[in-house]
mmCIF file of C-alpha atoms in Angstrom:
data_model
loop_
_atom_site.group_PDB
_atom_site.id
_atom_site.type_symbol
_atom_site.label_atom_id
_atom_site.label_comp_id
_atom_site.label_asym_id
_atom_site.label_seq_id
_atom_site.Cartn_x
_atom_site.Cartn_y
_atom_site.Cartn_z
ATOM 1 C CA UNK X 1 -11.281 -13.713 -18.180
ATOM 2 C CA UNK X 2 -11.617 -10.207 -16.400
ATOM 3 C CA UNK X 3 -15.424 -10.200 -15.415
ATOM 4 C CA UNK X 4 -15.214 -6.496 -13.908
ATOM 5 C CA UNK X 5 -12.945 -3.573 -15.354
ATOM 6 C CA UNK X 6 -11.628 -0.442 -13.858
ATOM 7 C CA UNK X 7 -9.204 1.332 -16.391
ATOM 8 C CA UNK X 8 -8.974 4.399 -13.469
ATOM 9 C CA UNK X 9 -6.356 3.678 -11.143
ATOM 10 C CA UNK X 10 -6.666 7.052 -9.711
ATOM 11 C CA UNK X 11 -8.634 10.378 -10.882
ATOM 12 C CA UNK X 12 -8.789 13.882 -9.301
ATOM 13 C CA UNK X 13 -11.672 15.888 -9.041
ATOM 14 C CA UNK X 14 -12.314 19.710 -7.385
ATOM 15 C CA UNK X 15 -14.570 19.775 -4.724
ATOM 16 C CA UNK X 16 -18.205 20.206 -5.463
ATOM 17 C CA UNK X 17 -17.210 18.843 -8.997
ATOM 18 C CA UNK X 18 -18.743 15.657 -10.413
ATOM 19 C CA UNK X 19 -16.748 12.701 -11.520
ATOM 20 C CA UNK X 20 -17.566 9.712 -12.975
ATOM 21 C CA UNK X 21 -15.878 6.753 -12.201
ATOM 22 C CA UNK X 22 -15.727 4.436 -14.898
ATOM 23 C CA UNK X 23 -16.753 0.259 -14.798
ATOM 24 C CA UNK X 24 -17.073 -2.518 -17.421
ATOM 25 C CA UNK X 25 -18.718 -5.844 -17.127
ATOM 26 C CA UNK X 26 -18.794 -9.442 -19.493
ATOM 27 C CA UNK X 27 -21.132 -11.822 -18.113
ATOM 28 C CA UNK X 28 -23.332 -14.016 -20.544
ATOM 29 C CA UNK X 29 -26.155 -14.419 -17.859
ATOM 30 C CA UNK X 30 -28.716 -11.964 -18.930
ATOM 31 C CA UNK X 31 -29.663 -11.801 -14.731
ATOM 32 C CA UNK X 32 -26.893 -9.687 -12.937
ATOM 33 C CA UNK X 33 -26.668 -7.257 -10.626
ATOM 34 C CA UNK X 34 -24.105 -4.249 -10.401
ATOM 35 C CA UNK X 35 -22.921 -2.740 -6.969
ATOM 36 C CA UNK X 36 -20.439 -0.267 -5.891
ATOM 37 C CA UNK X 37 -18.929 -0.258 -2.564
ATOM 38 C CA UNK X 38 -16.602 2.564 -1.348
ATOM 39 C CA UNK X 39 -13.407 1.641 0.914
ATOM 40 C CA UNK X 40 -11.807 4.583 2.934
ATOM 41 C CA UNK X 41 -8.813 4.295 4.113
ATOM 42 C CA UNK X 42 -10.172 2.974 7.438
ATOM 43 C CA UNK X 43 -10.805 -0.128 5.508
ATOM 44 C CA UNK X 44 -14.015 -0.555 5.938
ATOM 45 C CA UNK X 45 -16.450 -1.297 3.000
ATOM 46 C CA UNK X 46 -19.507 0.562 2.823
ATOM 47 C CA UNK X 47 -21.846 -0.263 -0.410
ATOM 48 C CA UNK X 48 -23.362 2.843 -2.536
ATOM 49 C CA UNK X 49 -25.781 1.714 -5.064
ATOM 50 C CA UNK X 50 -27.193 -1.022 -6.621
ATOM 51 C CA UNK X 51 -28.442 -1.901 -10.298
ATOM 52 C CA UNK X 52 -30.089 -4.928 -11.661
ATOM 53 C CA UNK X 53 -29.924 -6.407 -15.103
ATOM 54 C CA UNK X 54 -33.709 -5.722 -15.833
ATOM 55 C CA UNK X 55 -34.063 -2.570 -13.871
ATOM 56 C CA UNK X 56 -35.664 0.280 -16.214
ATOM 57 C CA UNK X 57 -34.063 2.997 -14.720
ATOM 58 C CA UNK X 58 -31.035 3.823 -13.884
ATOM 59 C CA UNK X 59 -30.313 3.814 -9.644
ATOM 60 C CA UNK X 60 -30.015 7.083 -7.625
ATOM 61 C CA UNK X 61 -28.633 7.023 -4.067
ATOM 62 C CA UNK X 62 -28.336 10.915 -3.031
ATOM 63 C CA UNK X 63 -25.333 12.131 -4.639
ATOM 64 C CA UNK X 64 -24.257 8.737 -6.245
ATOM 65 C CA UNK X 65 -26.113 8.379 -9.608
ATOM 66 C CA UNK X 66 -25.194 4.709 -11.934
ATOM 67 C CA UNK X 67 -25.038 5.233 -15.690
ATOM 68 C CA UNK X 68 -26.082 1.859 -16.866
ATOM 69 C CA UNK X 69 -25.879 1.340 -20.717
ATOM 70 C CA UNK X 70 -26.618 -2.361 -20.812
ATOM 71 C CA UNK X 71 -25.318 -2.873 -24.832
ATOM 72 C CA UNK X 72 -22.177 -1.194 -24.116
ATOM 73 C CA UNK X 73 -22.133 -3.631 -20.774
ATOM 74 C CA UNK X 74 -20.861 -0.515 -18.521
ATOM 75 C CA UNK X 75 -22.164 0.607 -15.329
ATOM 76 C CA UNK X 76 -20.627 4.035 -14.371
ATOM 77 C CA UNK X 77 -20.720 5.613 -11.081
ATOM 78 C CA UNK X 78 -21.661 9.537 -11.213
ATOM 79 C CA UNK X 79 -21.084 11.278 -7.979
ATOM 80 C CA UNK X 80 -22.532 14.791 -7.640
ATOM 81 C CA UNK X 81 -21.396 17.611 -6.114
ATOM 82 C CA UNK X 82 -18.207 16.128 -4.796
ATOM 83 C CA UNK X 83 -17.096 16.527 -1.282
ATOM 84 C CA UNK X 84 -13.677 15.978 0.562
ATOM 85 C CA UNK X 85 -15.142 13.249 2.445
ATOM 86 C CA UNK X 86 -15.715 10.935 -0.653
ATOM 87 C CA UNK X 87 -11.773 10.822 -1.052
ATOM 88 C CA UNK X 88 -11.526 6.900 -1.235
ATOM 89 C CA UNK X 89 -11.276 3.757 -3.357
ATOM 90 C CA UNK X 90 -14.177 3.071 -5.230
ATOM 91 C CA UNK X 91 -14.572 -0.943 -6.191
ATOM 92 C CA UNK X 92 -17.385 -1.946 -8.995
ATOM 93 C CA UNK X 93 -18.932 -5.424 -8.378
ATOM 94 C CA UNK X 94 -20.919 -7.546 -10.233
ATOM 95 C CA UNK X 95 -22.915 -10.944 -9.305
ATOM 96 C CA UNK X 96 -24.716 -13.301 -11.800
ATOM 97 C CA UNK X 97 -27.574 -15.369 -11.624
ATOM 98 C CA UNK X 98 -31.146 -15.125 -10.666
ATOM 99 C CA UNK X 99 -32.339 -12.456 -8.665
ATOM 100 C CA UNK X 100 -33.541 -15.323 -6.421
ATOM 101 C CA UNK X 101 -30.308 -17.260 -6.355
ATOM 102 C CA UNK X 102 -27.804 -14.782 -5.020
ATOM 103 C CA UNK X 103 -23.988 -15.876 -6.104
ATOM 104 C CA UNK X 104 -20.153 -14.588 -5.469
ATOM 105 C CA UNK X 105 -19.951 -11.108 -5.908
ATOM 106 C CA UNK X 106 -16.593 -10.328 -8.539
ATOM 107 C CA UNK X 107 -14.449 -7.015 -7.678
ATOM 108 C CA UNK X 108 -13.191 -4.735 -9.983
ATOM 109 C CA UNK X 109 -9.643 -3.616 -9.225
ATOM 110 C CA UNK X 110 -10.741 -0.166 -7.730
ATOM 111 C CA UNK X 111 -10.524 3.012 -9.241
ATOM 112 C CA UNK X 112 -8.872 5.726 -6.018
ATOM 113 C CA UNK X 113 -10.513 9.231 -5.577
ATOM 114 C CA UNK X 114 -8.703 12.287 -4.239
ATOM 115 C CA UNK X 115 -11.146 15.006 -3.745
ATOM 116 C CA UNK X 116 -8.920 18.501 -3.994
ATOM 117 C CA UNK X 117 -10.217 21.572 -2.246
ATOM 118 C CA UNK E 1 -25.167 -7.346 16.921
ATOM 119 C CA UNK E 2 -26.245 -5.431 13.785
ATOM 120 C CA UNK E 3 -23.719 -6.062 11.355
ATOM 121 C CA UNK E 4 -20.852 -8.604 9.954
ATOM 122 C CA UNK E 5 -18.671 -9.272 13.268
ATOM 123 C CA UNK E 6 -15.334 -10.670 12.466
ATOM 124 C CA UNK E 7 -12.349 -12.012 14.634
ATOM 125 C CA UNK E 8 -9.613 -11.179 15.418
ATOM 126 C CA UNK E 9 -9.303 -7.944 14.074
ATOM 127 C CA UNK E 10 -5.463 -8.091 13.964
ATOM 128 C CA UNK E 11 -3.263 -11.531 13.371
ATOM 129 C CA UNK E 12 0.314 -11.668 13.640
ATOM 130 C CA UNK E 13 1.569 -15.313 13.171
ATOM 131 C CA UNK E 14 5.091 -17.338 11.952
ATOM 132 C CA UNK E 15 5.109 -18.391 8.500
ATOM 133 C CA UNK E 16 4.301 -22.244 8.980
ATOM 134 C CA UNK E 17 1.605 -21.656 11.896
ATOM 135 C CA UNK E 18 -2.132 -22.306 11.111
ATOM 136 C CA UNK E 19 -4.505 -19.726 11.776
ATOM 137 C CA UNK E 20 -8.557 -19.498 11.917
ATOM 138 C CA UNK E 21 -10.343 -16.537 11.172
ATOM 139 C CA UNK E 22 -13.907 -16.217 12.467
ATOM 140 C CA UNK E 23 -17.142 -14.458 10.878
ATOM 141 C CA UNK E 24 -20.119 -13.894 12.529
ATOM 142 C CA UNK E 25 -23.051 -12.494 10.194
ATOM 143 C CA UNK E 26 -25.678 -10.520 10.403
ATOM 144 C CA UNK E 27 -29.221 -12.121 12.018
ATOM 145 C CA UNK E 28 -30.924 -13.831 9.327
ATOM 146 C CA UNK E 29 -28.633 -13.721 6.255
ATOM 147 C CA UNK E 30 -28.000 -16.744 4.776
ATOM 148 C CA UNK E 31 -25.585 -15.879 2.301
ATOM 149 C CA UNK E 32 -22.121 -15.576 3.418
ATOM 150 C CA UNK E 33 -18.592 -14.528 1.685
ATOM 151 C CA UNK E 34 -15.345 -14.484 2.129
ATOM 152 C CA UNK E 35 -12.513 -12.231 0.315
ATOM 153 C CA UNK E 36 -8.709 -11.307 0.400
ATOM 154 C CA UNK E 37 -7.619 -8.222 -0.244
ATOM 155 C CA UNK E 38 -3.542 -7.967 0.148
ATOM 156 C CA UNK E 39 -2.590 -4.362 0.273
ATOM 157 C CA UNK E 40 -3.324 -1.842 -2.889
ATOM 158 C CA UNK E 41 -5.486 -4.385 -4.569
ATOM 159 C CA UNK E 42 -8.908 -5.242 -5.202
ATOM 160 C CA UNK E 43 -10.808 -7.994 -3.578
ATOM 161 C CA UNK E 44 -10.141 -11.545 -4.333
ATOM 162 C CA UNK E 45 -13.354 -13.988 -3.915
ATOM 163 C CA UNK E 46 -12.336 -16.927 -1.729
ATOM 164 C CA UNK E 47 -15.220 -18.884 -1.064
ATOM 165 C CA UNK E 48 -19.271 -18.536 -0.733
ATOM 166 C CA UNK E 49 -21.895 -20.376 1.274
ATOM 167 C CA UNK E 50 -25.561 -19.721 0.847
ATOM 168 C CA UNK E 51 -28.408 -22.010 2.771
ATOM 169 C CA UNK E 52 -27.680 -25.544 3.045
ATOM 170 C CA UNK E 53 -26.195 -25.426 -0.649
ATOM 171 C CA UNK E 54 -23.089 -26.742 -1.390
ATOM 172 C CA UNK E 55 -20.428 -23.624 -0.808
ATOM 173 C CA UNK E 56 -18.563 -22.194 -4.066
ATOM 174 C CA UNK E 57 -15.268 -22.819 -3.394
ATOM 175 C CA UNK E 58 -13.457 -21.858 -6.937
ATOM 176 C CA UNK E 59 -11.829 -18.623 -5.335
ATOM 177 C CA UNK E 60 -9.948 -20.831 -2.675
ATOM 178 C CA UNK E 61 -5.941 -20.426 -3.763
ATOM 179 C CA UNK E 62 -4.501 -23.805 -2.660
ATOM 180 C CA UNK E 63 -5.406 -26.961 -0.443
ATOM 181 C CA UNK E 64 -4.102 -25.051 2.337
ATOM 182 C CA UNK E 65 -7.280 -22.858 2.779
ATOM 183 C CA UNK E 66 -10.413 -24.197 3.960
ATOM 184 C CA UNK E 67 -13.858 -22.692 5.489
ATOM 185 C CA UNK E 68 -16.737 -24.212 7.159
ATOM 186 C CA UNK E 69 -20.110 -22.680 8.287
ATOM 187 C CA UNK E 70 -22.411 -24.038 10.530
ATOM 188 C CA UNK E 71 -25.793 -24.276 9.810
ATOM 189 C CA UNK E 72 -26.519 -20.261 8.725
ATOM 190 C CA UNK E 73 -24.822 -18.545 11.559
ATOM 191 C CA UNK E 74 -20.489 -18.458 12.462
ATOM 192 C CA UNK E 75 -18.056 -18.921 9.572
ATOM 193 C CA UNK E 76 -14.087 -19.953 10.129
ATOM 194 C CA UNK E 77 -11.567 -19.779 7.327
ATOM 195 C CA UNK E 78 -8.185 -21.920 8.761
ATOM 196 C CA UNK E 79 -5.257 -21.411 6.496
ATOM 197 C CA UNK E 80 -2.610 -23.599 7.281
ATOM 198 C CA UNK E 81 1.277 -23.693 7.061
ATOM 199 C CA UNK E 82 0.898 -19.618 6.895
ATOM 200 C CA UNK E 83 3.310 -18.596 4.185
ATOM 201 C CA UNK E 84 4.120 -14.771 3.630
ATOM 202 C CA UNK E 85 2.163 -14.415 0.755
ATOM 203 C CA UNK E 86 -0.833 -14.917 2.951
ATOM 204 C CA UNK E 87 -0.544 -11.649 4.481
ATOM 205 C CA UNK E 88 -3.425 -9.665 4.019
ATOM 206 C CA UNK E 89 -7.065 -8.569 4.977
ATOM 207 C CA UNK E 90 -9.419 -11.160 4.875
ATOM 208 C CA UNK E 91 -12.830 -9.617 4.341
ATOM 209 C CA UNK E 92 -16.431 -11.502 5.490
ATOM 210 C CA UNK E 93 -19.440 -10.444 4.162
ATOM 211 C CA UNK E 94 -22.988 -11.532 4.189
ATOM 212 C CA UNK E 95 -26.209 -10.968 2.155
ATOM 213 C CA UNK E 96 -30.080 -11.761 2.756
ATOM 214 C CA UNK E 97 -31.278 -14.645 0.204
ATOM 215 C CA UNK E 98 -33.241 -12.304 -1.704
ATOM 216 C CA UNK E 99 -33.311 -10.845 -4.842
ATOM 217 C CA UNK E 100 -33.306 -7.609 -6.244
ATOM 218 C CA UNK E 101 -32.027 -4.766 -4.827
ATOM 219 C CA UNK E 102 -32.738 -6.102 -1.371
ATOM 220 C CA UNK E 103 -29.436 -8.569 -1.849
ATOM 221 C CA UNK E 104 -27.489 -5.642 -0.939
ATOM 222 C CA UNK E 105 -23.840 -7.339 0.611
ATOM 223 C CA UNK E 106 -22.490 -6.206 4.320
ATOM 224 C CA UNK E 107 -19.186 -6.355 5.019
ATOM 225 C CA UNK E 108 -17.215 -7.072 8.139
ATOM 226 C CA UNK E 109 -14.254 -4.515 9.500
ATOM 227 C CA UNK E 110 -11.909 -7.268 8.339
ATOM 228 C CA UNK E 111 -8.862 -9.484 10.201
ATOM 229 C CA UNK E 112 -5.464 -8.055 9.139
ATOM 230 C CA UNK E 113 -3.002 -11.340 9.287
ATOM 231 C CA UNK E 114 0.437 -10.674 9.144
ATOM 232 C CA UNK E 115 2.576 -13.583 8.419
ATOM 233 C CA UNK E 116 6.106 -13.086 9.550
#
């Protein structure tokens, strides 16, 4: 079963636009945490934000915002203000289990940004 | 050094040849991961070790790949009998045994392996 869903393959957004980049989750384990990493085309991956299953609030990084709505099990990433720079694949990740018991971290499929100026 | 070190960065090898990939994490982590990622896809889990635990192998796609860690420092991944379909980057990561948002997961540069 798909743990982690990205239905955007690709999106466009203007520069100093915000998009939201859109992730879905199943897990049974009410302890989870929600990541999303962003892969350049260099390859490297560099991880964004973070959001745990009990956190009260949703997480804020700078211009990377999560919209967590834990009943509809989706975990959203905003990004503010969009800049040419964030042109890249986004991946949503999600890892179950105590918060003190770490576990494999499951990839969406990726979701790739073009920024347009 | 300060992050996930992996070797080589580049791999060519002949479809039959085995190959071992090396992962050095960062100082201290204990938890440590490794993922494919063939070209235009997501990231497949292969295999996790954390601590002296017993590693979570599930993501491994046939007998031919195998890891091993020693103690909570290097990681190798050997894939024999390369086949084609093993071409791809193979990702290491590692992660502090904490919870929270303090489990945040570092990734390596990657080894590209091309198998011809």
């Amino acid at each position: 079963a798909q743990k982690i869903t990205q239905t955007q393959p690709g999106m466009f957004v203007q520069e100093k636009e915000a998009v939201t980049l859109d992730c879905t989750y199943d897990t049974s384990d009410p302890s989870y945490g929600l990541f999303w990493y962003k892969q350049p085309s260099s390859g490297e991956m560099i991880f964004l934000i973070y959001q745990g299953s009990y956190d009260q609030q949703n997480a804020t990084e700078g211009r990377y915002s999560l919209n967590f709505q834990k009943a509809r099990k989706s975990a959203n990433l905003v990004i503010s203000a969009s800049q040419l720079g964030d042109s890249a694949m986004y991946f949503c990740a999600m890892r179950e289990g105590r918060y003190n018991q770490g576990g494999k971290l499951i990839f969406g499929q990726g979701t790739e940004l073009s920024v347009k100026p | 050094g300060a992050g996930v070190s992996q070797s080589p960065s580049n791999k060519v090898t002949e479809k039959g040849k085995d190959v071992e990939l090396r992962c050095d994490p960062i100082s201290g982590h204990t938890a440590l991961y490794w993922y494919r990622q063939r070209l235009g896809q997501g990231l497949e889990f292969l295999i996790y070790f954390q601590g002296n635990s017993a590693p979570d192998k599930s993501g491994l796609p046939s007998d031919r790949f195998s890891a091993e860690r020693t103690g909570e420092s290097v990681s190798t991944l050997t894939i024999q009998r390369t086949q084609q379909e093993d071409s791809a980057v193979y990702l290491c990561a590692s992660s502090l045994y904490v919870g929270g948002s303090g489990n945040t997961i570092y990734f390596g540069e990657g080894s590209w392996l091309t198998v011809v």
